[in-house]
mmCIF file of C-alpha atoms in Angstrom:
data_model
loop_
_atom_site.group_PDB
_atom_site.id
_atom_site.type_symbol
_atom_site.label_atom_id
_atom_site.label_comp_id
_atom_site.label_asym_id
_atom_site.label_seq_id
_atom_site.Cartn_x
_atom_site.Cartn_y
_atom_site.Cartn_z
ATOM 1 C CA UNK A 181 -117.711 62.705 -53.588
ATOM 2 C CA UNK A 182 -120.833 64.420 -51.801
ATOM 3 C CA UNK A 183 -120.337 66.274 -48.608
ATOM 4 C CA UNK A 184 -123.149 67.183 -46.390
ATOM 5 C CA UNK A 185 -123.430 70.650 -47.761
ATOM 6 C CA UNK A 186 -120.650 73.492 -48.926
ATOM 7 C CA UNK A 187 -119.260 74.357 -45.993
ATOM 8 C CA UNK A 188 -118.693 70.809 -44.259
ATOM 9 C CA UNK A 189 -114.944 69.931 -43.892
ATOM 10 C CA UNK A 190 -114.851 66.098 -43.097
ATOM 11 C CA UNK A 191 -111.209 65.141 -42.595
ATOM 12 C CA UNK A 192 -110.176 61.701 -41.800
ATOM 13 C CA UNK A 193 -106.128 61.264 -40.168
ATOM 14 C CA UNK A 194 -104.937 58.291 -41.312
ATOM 15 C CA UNK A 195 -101.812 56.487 -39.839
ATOM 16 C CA UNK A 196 -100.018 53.997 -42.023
ATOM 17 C CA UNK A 197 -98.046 50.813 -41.200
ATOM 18 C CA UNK A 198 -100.133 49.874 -38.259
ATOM 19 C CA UNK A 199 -98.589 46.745 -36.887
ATOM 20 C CA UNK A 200 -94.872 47.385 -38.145
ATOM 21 C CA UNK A 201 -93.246 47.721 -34.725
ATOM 22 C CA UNK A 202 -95.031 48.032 -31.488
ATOM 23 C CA UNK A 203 -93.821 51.874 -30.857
ATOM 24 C CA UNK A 204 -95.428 52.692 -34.679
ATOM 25 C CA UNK A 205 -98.619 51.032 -32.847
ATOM 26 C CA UNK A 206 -97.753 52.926 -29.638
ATOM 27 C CA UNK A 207 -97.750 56.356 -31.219
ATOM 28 C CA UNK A 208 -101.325 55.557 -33.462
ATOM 29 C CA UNK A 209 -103.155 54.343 -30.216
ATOM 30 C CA UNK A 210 -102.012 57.270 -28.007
ATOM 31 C CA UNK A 211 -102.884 60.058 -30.762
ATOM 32 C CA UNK A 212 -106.153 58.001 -30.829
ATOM 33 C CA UNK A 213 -106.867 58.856 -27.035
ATOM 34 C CA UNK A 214 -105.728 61.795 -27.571
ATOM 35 C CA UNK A 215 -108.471 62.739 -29.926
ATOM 36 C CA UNK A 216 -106.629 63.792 -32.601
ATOM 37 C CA UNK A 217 -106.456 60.561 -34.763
ATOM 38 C CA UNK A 218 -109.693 58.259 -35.764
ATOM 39 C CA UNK A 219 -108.543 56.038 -38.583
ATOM 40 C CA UNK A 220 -105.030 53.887 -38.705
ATOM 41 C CA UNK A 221 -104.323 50.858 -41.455
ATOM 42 C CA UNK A 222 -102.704 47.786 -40.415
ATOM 43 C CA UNK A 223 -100.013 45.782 -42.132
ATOM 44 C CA UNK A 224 -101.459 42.056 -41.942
ATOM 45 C CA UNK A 225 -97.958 40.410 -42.120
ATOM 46 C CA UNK A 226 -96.356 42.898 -40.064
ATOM 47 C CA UNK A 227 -94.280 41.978 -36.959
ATOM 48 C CA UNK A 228 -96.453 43.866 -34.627
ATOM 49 C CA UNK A 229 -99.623 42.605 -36.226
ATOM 50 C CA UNK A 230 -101.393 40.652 -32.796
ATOM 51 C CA UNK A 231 -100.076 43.559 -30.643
ATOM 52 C CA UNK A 232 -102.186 45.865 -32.837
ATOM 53 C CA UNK A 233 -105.144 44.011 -33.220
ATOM 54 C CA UNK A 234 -105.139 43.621 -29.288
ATOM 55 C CA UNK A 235 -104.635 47.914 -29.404
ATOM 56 C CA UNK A 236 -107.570 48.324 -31.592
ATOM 57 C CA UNK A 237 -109.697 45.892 -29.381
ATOM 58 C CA UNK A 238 -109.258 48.356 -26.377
ATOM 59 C CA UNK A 239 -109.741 51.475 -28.410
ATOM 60 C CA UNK A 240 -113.101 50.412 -30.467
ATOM 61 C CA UNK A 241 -113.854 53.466 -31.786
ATOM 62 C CA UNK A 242 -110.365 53.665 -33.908
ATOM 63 C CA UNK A 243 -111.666 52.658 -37.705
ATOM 64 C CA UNK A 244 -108.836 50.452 -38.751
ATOM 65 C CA UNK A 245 -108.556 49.345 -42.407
ATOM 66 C CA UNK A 246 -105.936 46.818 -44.409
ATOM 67 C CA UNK A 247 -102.769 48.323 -45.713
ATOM 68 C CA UNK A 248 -102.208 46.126 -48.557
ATOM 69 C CA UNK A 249 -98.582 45.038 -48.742
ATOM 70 C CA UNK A 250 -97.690 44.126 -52.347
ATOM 71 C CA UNK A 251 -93.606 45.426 -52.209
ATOM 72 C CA UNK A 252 -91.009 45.106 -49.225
ATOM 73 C CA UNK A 253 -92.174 42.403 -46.408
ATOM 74 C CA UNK A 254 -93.550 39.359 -46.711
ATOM 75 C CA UNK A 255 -96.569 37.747 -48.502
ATOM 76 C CA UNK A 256 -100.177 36.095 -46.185
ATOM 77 C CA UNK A 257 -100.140 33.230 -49.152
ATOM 78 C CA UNK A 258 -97.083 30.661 -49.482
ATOM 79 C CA UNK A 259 -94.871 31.953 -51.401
ATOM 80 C CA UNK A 260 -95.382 29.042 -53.792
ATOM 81 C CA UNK A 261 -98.915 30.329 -54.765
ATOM 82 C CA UNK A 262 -97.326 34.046 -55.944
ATOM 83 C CA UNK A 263 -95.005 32.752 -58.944
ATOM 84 C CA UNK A 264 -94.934 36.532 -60.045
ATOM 85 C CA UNK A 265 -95.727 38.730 -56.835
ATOM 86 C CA UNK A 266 -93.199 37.188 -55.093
ATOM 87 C CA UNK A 267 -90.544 35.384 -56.777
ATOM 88 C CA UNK A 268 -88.024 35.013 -54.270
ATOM 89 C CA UNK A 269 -90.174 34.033 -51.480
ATOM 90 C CA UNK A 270 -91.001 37.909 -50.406
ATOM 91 C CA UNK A 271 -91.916 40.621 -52.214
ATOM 92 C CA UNK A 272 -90.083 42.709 -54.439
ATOM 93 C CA UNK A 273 -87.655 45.220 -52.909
ATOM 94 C CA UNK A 274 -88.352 49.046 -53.693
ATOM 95 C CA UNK A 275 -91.301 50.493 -55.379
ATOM 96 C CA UNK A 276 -88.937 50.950 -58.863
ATOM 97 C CA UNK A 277 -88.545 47.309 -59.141
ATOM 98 C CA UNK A 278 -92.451 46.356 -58.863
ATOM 99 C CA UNK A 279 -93.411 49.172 -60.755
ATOM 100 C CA UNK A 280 -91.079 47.970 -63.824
ATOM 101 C CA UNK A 281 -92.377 44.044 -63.283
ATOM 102 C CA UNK A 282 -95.865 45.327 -63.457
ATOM 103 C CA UNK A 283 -95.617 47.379 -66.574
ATOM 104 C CA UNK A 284 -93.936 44.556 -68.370
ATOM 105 C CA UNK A 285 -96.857 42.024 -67.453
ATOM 106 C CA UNK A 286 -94.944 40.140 -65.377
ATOM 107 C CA UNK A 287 -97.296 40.531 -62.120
ATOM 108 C CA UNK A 288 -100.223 38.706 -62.528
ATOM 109 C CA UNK A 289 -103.880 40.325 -61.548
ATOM 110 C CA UNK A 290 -104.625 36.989 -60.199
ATOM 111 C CA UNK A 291 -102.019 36.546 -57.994
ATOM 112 C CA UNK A 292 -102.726 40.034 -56.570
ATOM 113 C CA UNK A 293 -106.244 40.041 -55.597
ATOM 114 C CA UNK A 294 -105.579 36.532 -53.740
ATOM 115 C CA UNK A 295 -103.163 38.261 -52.094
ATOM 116 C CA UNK A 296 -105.241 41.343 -50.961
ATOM 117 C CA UNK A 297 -108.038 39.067 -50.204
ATOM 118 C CA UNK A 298 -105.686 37.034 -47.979
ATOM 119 C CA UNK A 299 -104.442 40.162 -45.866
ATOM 120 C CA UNK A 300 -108.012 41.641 -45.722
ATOM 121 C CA UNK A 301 -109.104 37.964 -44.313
ATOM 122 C CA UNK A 302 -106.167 37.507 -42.179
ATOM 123 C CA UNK A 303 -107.667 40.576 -40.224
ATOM 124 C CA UNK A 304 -111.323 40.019 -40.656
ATOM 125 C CA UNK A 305 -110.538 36.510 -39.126
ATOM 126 C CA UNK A 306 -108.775 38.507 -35.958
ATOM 127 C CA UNK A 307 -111.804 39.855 -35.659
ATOM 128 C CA UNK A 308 -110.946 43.680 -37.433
ATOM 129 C CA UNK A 309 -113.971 45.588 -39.072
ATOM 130 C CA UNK A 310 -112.022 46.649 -41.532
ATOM 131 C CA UNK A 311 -113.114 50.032 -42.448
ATOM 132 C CA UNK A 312 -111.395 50.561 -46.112
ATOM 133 C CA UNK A 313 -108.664 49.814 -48.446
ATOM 134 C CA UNK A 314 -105.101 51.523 -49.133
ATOM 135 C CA UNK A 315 -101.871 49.862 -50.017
ATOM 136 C CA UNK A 316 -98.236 50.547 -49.018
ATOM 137 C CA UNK A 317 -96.392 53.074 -51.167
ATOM 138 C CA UNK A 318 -99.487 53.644 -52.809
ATOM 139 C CA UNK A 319 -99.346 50.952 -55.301
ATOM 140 C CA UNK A 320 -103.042 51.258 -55.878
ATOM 141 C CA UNK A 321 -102.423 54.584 -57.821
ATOM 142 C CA UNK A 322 -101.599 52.150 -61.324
ATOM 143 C CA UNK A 323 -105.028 50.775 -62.597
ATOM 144 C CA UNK A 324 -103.496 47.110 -62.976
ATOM 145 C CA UNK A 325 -103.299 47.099 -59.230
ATOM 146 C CA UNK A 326 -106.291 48.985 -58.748
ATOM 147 C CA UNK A 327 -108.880 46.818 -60.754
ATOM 148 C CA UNK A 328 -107.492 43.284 -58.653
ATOM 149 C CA UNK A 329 -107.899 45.482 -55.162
ATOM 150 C CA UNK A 330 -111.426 46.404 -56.007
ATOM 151 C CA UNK A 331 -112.278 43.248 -56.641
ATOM 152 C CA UNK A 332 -110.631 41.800 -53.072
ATOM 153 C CA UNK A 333 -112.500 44.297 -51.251
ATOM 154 C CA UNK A 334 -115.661 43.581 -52.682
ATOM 155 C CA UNK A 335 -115.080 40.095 -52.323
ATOM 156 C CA UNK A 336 -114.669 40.437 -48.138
ATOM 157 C CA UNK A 337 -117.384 43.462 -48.293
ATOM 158 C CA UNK A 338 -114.926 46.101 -47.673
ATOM 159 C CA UNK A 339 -117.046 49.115 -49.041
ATOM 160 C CA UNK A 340 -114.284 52.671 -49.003
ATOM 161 C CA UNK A 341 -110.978 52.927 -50.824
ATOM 162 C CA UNK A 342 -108.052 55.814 -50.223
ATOM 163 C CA UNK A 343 -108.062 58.278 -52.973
ATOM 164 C CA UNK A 344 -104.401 58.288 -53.144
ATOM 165 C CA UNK A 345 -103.895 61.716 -55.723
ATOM 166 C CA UNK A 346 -102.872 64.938 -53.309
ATOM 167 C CA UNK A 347 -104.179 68.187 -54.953
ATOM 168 C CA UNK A 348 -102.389 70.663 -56.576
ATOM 169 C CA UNK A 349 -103.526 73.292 -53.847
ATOM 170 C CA UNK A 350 -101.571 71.067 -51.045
ATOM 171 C CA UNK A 351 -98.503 69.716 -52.729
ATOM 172 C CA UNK A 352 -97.779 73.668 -53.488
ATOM 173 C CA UNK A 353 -98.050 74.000 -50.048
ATOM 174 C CA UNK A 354 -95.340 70.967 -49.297
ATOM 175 C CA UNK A 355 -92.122 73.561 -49.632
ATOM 176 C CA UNK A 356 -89.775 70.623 -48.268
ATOM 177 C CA UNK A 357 -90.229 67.748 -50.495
ATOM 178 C CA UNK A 358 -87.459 66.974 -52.491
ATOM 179 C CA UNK A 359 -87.702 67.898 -56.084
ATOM 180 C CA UNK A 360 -87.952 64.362 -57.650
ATOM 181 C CA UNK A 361 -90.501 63.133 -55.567
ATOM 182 C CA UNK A 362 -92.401 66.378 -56.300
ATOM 183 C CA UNK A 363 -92.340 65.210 -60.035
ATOM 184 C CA UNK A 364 -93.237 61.638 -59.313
ATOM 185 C CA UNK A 365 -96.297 62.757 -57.335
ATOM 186 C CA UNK A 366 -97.216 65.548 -59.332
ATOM 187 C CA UNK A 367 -96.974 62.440 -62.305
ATOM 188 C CA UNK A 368 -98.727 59.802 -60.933
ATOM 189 C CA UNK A 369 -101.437 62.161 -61.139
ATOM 190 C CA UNK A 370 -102.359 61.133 -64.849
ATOM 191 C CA UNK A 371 -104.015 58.013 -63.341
ATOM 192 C CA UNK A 372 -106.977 59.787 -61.045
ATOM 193 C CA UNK A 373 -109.806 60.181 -63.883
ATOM 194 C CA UNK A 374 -109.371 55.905 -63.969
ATOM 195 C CA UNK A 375 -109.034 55.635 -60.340
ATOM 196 C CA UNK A 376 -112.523 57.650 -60.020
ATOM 197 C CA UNK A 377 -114.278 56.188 -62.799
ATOM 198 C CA UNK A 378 -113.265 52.592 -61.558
ATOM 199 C CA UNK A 379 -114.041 53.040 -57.827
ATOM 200 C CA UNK A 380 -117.230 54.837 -58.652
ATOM 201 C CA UNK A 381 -118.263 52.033 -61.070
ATOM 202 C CA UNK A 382 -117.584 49.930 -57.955
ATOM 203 C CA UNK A 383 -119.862 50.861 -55.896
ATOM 204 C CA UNK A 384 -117.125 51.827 -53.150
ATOM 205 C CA UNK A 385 -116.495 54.937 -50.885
ATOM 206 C CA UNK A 386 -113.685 57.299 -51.346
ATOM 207 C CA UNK A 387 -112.537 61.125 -50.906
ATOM 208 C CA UNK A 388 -111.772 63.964 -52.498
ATOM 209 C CA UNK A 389 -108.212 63.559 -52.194
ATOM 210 C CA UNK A 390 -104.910 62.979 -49.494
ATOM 211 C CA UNK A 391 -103.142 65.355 -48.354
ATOM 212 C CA UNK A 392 -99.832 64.770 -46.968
ATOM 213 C CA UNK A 393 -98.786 62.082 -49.838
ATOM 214 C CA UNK A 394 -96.013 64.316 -50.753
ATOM 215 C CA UNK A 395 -94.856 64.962 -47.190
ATOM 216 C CA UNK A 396 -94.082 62.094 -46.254
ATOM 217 C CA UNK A 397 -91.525 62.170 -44.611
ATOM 218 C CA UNK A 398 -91.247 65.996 -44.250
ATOM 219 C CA UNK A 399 -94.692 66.522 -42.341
ATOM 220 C CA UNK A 400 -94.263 68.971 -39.790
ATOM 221 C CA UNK A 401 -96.350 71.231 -37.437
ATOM 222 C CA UNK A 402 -95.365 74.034 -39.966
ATOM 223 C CA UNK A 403 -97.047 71.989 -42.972
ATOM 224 C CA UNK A 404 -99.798 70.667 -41.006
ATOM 225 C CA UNK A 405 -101.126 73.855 -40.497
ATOM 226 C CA UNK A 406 -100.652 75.307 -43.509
ATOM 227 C CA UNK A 407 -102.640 72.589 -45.255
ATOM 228 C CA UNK A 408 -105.695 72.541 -42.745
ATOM 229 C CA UNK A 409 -105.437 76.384 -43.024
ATOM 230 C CA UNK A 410 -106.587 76.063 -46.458
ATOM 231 C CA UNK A 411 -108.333 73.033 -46.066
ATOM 232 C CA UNK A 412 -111.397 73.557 -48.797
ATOM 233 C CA UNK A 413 -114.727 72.188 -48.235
ATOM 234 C CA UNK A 414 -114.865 68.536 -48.525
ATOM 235 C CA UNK A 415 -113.958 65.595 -47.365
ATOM 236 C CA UNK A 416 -110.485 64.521 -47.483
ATOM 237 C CA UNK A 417 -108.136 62.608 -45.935
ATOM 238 C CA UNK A 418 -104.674 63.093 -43.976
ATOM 239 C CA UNK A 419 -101.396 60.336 -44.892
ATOM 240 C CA UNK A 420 -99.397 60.521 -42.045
ATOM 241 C CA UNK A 421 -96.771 58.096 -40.699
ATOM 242 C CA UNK A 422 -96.506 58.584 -36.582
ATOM 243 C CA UNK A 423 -94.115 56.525 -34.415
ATOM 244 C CA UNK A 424 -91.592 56.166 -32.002
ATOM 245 C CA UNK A 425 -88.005 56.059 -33.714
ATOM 246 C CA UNK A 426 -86.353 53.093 -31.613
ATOM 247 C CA UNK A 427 -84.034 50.349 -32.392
ATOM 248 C CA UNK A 428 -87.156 48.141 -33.452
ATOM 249 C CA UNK A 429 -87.331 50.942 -36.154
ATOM 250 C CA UNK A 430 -84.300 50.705 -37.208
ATOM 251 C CA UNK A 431 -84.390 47.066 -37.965
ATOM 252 C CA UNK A 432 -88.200 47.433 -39.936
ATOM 253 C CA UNK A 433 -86.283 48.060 -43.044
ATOM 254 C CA UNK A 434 -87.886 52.094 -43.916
ATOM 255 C CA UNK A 435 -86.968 54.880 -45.084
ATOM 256 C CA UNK A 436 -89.157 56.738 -42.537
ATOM 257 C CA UNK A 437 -87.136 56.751 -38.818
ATOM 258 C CA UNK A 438 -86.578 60.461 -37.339
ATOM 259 C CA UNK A 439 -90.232 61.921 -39.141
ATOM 260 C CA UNK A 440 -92.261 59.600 -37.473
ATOM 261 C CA UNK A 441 -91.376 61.139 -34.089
ATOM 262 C CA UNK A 442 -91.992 64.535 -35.964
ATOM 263 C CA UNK A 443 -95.385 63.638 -37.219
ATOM 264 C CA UNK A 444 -96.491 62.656 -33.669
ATOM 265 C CA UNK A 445 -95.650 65.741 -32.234
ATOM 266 C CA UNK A 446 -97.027 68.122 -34.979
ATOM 267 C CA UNK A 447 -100.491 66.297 -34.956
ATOM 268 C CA UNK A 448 -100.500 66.785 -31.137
ATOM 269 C CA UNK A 449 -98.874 69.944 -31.425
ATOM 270 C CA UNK A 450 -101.636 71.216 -34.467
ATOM 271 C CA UNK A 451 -105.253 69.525 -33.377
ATOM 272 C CA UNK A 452 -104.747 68.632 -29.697
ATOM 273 C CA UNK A 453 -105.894 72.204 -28.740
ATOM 274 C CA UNK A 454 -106.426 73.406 -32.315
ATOM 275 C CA UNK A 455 -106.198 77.167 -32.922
ATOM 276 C CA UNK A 456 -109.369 79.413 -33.091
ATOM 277 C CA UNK A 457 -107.785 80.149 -36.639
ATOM 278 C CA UNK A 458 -108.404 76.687 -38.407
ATOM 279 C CA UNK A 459 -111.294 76.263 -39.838
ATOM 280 C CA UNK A 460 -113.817 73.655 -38.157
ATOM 281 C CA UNK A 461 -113.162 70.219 -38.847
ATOM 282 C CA UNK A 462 -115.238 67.553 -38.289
ATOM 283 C CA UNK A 463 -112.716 64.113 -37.970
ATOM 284 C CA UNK A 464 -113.884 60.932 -39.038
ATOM 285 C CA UNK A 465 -112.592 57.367 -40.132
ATOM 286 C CA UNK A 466 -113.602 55.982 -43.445
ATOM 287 C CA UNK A 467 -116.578 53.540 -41.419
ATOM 288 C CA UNK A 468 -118.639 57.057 -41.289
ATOM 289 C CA UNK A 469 -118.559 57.668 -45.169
ATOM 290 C CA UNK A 470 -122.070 57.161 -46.632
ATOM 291 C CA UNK A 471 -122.163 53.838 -48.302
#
């Protein structure tokens, strides 16, 4: 997408699973006063969901968007009205599992976009603005989950979108990702000419790319800087996953426990007091994209 003009570096640093556990919504809301976080998305059925809406009513200037759940949790909608999304009462467990379902047509478009339009409303109605669109584990990446999310957001007049494809430049950059993620990622990308031409043809906001998609859980004050470093003109956005690892952590069910607490410090740690040496960054949340 446009930037101002060459030179502009727009970054936005978004934290994921806001509303899991109330020390994931402790770490977002103090690297938002801190300065060094402006954009968070929260989990509509997660256990700390009222605990973060009341956070992002005392810190207004946080942009908070919907992080669609559509594996692990728990569905908005009765169970009853997702035959196919959630058979057993809750979602599928483990991205392999949806991923095979949804490839074999046995997910139902339908059945999705209620399902993002019920999250997106379930925080609209708590009185959220919400800012843009991204989904847990990036299910958004496949174009039969894509197509049902655009419609949801245009639907409840969400207008942006996570681009969820991390360029080449920064996954060579991510030395300590294991190798078979590295090939997932670095295959997933066969999907981002569709995901462009479909969000464009929507009429909705997005960026040049995330950084920090292969990182996850590996995203340390090492990597950090090395990716804003060489952080190209643009604008982009940061993944990142910052938390607290306590015994409400434990019990959410992730894989992500000891890197949260990492994350959190390297993002204080890297943009707190940033060094003269990065180049300057302007941060945003996805509310200040053009429209």
């Amino acid at each position: 997408m446009a930037t101002r003009e060459p030179a502009w570096r727009r970054l936005i640093i978004n934290a994921d699973d806001f509303g899991l556990t109330p020390g994931v919504n402790r770490a977002i809301l103090e690297l938002h006063a801190a300065g060094v976080l402006h954009s968070a998305t929260l989990m509509a059925t997660g256990p700390a969901f009222r605990e973060a809406v009341h956070g992002a009513f005392m810190q207004p200037a946080l942009g908070v968007g919907c992080h669609v759940v559509l594996v692990d949790g728990v569905p908005a909608l009765h169970a009853a009205d997702l035959p196919t999304l959630a058979p057993t009462g809750q979602f599928r467990c483990g991205l392999g599992a949806f991923v095979r379902a949804l490839l074999a047509g046995k997910i139902t478009a339908a059945e999705m976009e209620r399902e993002a339009t019920a999250q997106i409303r379930r925080m609209q109605n708590a009185g959220i603005t919400v800012t843009h669109l991204d989904t847990h584990k990036h299910t958004h990446i496949f174009p039969r989950v894509l197509a049902p999310l655009l419609r949801a957001a245009l639907a409840c007049g969400v207008r942006a979108i996570r681009n969820p494809f991390e360029p080449a430049w920064s996954r060579r950059l991510t030395t300590q990702a294991p190798a078979g993620r590295r090939m997932q990622v670095r295959a997933l990308g066969v999907f981002e000419r569709l995901f462009l031409r479909a969000v464009r043809r929507a009429g909705l906001a997005t960026t040049d790319g995330a950084l920090g998609v292969l990182a996850t859980g590996t995203l340390d004050a090492e990597t950090l800087e090395r990716m804003l470093l060489q952080l190209p003109p643009g604008t982009w956005e940061l993944v990142c996953h910052p938390g607290y690892a306590d015994a409400a952590l434990e019990r959410a069910g992730t894989r992500l426990l000891a890197s949260r607490d990492i994350e959190r410090s390297a993002l204080l740690q890297i943009l707190q007091q940033p060094s003269a040496s990065l180049p300057p960054l302007e941060l945003i949340h996805y509310g200040d994209l053009p429209g």
